[in-house]
Coordinates of C-alpha atoms and ligand atoms in Angstrom, one line a residue:
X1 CA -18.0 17.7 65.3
X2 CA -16.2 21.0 65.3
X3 CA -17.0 24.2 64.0
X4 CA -15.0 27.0 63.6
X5 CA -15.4 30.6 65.3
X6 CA -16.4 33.4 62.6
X7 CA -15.0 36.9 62.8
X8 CA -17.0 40.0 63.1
X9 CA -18.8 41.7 60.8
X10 CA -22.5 42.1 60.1
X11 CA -22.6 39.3 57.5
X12 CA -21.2 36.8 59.3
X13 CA -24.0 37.8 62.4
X14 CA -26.4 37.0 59.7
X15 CA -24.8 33.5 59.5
X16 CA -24.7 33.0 63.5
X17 CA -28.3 34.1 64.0
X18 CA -29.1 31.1 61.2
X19 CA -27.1 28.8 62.3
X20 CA -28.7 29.4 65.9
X21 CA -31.5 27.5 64.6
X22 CA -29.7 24.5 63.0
X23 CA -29.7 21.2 64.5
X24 CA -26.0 19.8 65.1
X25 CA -24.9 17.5 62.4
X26 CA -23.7 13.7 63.0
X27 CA -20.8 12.0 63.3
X28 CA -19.9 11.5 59.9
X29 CA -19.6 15.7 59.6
X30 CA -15.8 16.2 60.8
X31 CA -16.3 20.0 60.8
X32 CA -19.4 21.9 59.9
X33 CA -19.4 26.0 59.4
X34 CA -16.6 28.4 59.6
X35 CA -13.6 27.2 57.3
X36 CA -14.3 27.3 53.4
X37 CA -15.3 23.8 53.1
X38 CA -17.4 21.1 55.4
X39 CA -15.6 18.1 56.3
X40 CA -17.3 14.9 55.9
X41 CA -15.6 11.6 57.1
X42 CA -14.6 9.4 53.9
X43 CA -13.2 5.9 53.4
X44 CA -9.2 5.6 53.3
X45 CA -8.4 8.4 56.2
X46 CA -9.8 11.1 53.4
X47 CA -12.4 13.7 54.0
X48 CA -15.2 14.9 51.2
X49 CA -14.6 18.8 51.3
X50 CA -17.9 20.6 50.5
X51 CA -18.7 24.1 49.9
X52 CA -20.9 26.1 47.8
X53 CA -21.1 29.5 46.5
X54 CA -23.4 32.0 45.2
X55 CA -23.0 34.2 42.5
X56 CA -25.8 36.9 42.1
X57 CA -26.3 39.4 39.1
X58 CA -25.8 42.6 39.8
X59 CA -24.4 41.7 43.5
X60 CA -21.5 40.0 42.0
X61 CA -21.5 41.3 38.2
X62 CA -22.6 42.9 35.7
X63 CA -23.5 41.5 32.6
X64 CA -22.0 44.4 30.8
X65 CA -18.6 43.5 32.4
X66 CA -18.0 40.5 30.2
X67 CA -20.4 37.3 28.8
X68 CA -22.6 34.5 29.9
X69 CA -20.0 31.8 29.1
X70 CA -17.2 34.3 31.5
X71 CA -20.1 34.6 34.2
X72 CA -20.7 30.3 34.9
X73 CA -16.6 30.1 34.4
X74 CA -16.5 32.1 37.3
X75 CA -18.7 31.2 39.2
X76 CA -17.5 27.7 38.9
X77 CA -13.6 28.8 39.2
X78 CA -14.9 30.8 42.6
X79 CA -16.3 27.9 44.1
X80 CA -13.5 25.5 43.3
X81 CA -11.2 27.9 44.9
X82 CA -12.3 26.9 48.0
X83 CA -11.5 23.4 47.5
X84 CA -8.0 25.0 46.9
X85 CA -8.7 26.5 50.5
X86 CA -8.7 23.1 52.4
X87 CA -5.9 21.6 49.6
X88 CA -8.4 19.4 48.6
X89 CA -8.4 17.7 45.2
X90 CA -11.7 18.8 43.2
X91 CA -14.0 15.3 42.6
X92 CA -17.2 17.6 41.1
X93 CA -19.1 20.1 41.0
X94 CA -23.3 20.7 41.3
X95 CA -24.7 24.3 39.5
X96 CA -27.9 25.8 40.2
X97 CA -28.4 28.1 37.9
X98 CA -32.0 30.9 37.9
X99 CA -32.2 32.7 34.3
X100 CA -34.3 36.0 34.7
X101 CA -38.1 35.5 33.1
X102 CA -37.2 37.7 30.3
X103 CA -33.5 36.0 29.4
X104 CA -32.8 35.7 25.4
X105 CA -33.3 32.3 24.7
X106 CA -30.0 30.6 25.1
X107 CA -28.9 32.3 27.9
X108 CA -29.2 29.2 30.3
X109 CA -27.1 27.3 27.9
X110 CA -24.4 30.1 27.6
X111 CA -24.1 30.0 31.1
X112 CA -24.1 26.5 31.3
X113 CA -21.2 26.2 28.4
X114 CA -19.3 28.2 30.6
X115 CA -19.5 26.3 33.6
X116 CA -18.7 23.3 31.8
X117 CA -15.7 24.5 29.7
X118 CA -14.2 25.4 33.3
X119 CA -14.9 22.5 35.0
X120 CA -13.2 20.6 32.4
X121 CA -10.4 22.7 32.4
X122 CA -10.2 22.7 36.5
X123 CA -10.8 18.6 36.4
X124 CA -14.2 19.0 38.1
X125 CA -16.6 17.3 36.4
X126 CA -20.0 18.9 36.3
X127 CA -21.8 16.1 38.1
X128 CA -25.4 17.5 39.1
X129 CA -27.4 20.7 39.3
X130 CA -31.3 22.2 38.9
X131 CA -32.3 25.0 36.5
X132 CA -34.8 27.6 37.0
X133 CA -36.0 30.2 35.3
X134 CA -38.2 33.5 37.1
X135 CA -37.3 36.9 38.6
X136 CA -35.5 39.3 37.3
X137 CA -32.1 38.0 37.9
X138 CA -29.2 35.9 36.8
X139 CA -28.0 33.6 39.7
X140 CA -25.8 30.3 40.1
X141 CA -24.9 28.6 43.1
X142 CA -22.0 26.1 42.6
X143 CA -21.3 23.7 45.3
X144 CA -17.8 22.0 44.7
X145 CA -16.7 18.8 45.9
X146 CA -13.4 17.2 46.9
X147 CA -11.3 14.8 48.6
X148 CA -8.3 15.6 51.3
X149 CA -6.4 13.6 53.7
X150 CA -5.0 16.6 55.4
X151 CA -7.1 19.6 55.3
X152 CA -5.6 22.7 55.4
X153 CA -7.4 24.7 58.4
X154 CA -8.3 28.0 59.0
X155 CA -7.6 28.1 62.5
X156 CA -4.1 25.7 62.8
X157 CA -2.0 29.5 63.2
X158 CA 0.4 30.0 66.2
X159 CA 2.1 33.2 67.0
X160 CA 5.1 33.1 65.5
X161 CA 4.5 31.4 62.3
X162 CA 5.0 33.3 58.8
X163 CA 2.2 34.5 56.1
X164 CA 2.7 33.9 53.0
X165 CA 0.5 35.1 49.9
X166 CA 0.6 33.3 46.2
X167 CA 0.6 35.4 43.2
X168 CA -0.1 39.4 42.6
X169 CA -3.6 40.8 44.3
X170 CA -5.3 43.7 43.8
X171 CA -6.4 42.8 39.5
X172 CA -9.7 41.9 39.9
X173 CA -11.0 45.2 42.6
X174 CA -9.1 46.7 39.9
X175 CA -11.3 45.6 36.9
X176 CA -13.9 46.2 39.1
X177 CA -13.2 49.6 39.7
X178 CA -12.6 50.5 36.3
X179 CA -15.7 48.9 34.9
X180 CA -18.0 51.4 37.9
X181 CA -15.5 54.3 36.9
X182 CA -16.0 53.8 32.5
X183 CA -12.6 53.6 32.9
X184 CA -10.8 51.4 30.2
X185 CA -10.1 46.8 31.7
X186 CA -6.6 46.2 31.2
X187 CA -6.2 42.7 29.8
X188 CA -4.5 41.5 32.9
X189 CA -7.4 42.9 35.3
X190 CA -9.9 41.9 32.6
X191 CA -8.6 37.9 33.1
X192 CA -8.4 37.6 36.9
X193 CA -12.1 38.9 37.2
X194 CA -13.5 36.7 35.0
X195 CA -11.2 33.3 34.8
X196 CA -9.6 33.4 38.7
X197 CA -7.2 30.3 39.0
X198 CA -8.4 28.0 42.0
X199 CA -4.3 27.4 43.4
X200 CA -5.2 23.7 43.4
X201 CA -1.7 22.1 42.5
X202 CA -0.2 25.4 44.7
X203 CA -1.9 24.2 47.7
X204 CA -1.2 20.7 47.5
X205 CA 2.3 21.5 47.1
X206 CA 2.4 24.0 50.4
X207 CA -0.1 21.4 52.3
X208 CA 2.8 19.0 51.6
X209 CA 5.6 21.3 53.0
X210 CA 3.5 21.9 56.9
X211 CA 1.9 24.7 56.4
X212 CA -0.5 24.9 59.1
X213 CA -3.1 27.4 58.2
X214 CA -4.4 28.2 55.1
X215 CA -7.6 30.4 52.9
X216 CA -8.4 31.8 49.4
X217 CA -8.7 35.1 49.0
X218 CA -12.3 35.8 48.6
X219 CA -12.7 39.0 50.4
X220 CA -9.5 40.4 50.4
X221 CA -6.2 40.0 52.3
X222 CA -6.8 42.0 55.3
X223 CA -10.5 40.6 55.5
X224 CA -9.3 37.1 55.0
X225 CA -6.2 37.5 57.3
X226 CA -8.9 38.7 59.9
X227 CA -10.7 35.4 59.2
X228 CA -8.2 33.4 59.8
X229 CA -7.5 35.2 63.0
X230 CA -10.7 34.7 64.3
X231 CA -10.1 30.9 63.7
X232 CA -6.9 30.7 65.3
X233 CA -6.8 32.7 68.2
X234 CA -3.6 34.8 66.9
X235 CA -2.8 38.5 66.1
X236 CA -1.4 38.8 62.1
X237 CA 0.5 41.2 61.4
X238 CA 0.9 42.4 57.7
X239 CA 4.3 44.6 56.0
X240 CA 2.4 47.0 53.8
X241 CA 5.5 47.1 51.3
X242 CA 5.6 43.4 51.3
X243 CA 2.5 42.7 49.4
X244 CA 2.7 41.7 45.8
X245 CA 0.5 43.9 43.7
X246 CA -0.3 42.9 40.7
X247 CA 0.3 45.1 37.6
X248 CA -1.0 49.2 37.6
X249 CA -2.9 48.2 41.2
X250 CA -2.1 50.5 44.0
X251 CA -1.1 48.9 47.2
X252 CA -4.0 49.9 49.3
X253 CA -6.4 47.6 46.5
X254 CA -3.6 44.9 46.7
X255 CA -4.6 45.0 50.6
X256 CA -8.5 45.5 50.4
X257 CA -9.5 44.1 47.1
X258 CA -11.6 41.1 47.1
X259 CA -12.1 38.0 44.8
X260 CA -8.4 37.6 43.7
X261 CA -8.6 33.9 44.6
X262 CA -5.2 33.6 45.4
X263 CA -3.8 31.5 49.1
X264 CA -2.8 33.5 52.1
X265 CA -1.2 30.2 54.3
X266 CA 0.1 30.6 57.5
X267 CA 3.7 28.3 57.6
X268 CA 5.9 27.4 61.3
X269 CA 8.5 30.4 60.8
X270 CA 11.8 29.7 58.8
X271 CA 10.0 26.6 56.9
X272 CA 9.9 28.2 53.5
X273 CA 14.0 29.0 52.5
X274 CA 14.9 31.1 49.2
X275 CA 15.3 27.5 47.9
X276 CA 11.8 26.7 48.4
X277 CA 10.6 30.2 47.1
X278 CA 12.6 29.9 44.0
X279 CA 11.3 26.3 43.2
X280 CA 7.4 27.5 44.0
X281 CA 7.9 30.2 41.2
X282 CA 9.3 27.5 39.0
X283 CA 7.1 25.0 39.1
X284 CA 4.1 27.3 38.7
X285 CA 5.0 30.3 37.3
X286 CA 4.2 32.8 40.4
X287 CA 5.2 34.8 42.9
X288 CA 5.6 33.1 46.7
X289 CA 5.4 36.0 48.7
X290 CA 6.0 36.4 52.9
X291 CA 3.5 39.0 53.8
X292 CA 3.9 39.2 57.3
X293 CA 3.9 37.0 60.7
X294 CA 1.2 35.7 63.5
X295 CA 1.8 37.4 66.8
X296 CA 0.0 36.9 70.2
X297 CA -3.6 38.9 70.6
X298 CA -6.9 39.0 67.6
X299 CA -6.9 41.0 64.6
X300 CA -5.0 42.3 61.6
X301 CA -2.5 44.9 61.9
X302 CA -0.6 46.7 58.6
X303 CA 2.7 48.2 59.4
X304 CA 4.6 50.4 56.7
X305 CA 8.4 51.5 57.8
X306 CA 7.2 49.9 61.1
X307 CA 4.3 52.3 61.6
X308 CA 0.8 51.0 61.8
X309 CA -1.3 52.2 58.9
X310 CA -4.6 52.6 59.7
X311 CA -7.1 50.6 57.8
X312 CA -10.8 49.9 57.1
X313 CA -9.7 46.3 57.0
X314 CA -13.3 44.6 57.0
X315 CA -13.5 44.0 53.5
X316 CA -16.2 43.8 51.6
X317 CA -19.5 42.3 53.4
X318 CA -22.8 42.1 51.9
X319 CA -24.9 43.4 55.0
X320 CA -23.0 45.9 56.8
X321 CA -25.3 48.9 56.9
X322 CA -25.2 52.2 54.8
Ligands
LIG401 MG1 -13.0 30.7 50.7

């Protein structure tokens, strides 16, 4: 069994001082923490990817920001996008969903109508979960499960290779910011808040090509890049002009912002040729983007005109203090 190391950052010591006091898993666990998925040994060379993820009024959302139905569409799509992560294909999904002792009556099934509608529409059939109701808060915790004979790792990076980013970041820390400002949601940053797109079919496709690295963007590019250099071993190094913002986002949010669910792979350098680039966008109607390159050393680095820029680049994280 191998786990993988976790970067800094007062969440993740949270997550080391628990896992301190968890007995080591068996054989059949491939790879326990660390990477967005668990790896569990399954028949035909194949592993069962599983991973599971919280969603937390309040923490996560508002319920002003949007509806029930958009809130378990989310939080389903969120969870899924780590099966995306480990290009695994999505086999079903398990919600636990808490509705606050006061909800409206139909709230639970709201929710639940929306979790469904995207599982459906994702090909992850809802195949378990528990209900609750108590406390003063909407919460849903989606585990998501999958099958993959080649797993794509957070920690396969070597100096030298290339990073890569799918689609336009930056849209949904955009909506975010606009809905804490009572600033008007464009459409655009209104959609990848509340219905991300788990790159399932994206992954698959640049699993297929040797890409040896790869994550969703939960946290945000430079928090995520760190993660990934934790897991390897390897300096990144990111070209500030290079990343794709998406539409009206300002390229520091394109760096920072969390929650886009987009891929950030790391690929052997030169693998990826115009042709390649040109046939990604084709087939699915996005950007493939080269953001920057592993070097020797640990951490994330952002360069504009060849200077470094310097950064907060911790993302966001639930318990740092203040
Ligand atoms: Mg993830």
């Amino acid at each position: 069994v191998s786990s993988i190391p976790l970067g800094p950052g007062a969440e993740f010591d949270v997550i080391r001082r628990i896992l301190k006091g968890a007995a080591p898993p068996g054989p059949e666990v491939a790879l326990a923490s660390g990477d967005d998925c668990a790896l569990l040994r399954a028949e035909d060379y194949r592993y069962l990817a599983v991973s599971v993820d919280l969603t937390v009024q309040d923490a996560h959302f508002l319920l002003d920001w949007g509806t029930p139905e958009l809130v378990g569409g989310r939080a389903v799509r969120a969870s899924v996008s780590d099966l995306a992560a480990m290009a695994a294909e999505p086999v079903g999904v398990l919600v636990a969903l808490n509705v606050p002792a006061d909800a409206e009556p139909g709230l639970a099934e709201q929710v639940g109508a929306g979790c469904t509608s995207a599982c459906t529409a994702l090909g992850a059939p809802l195949i378990g979960g528990d209900l609750s109701r108590g406390g003063g808060t909407l919460a849903l915790d989606v585990a998501a499960l999958g099958l993959v004979e080649r797993p794509l790792l957070r920690s396969g990076a070597r100096p030298g290779d290339e990073l890569w980013v799918t689609g336009r970041l930056g849209a949904a820390a955009g909506a975010v910011g606009a809905w804490k400002a009572g600033a008007p949601v464009p459409e655009e940053w209104y959609d990848r808040f509340w219905r991300p797109e788990p790159r399932l079919v994206e992954a698959r496709w640049l699993a297929e090509r040797d890409v040896s690295t790869g994550i969703d963007l939960s946290d945000g590019l430079l928090a995520d890049a760190g993660h990934i250099s934790a897991a390897s071993g390897v300096g990144l190094e990111i070209d500030w002009q290079a990343v794709p913002a998406a539409a009206g986002v300002e390229p520091a949010l394109a760096l920072a912002g969390g929650e886009d669910y987009e891929l950030l792979v790391a690929a052997p350098g030169g693998i990826f040729s115009p042709e390649h680039v040109s046939e990604f966008e084709r087939t699915f109607g996005i950007p493939l983007t080269r953001v920057g390159r592993a070097v020797t050393g640990i951490g994330v680095r952002v360069f504009r005109d060849g200077e470094e820029v310097a950064l907060d680049s911790s993302g966001h994280d639930h318990f740092r203090a203040g």
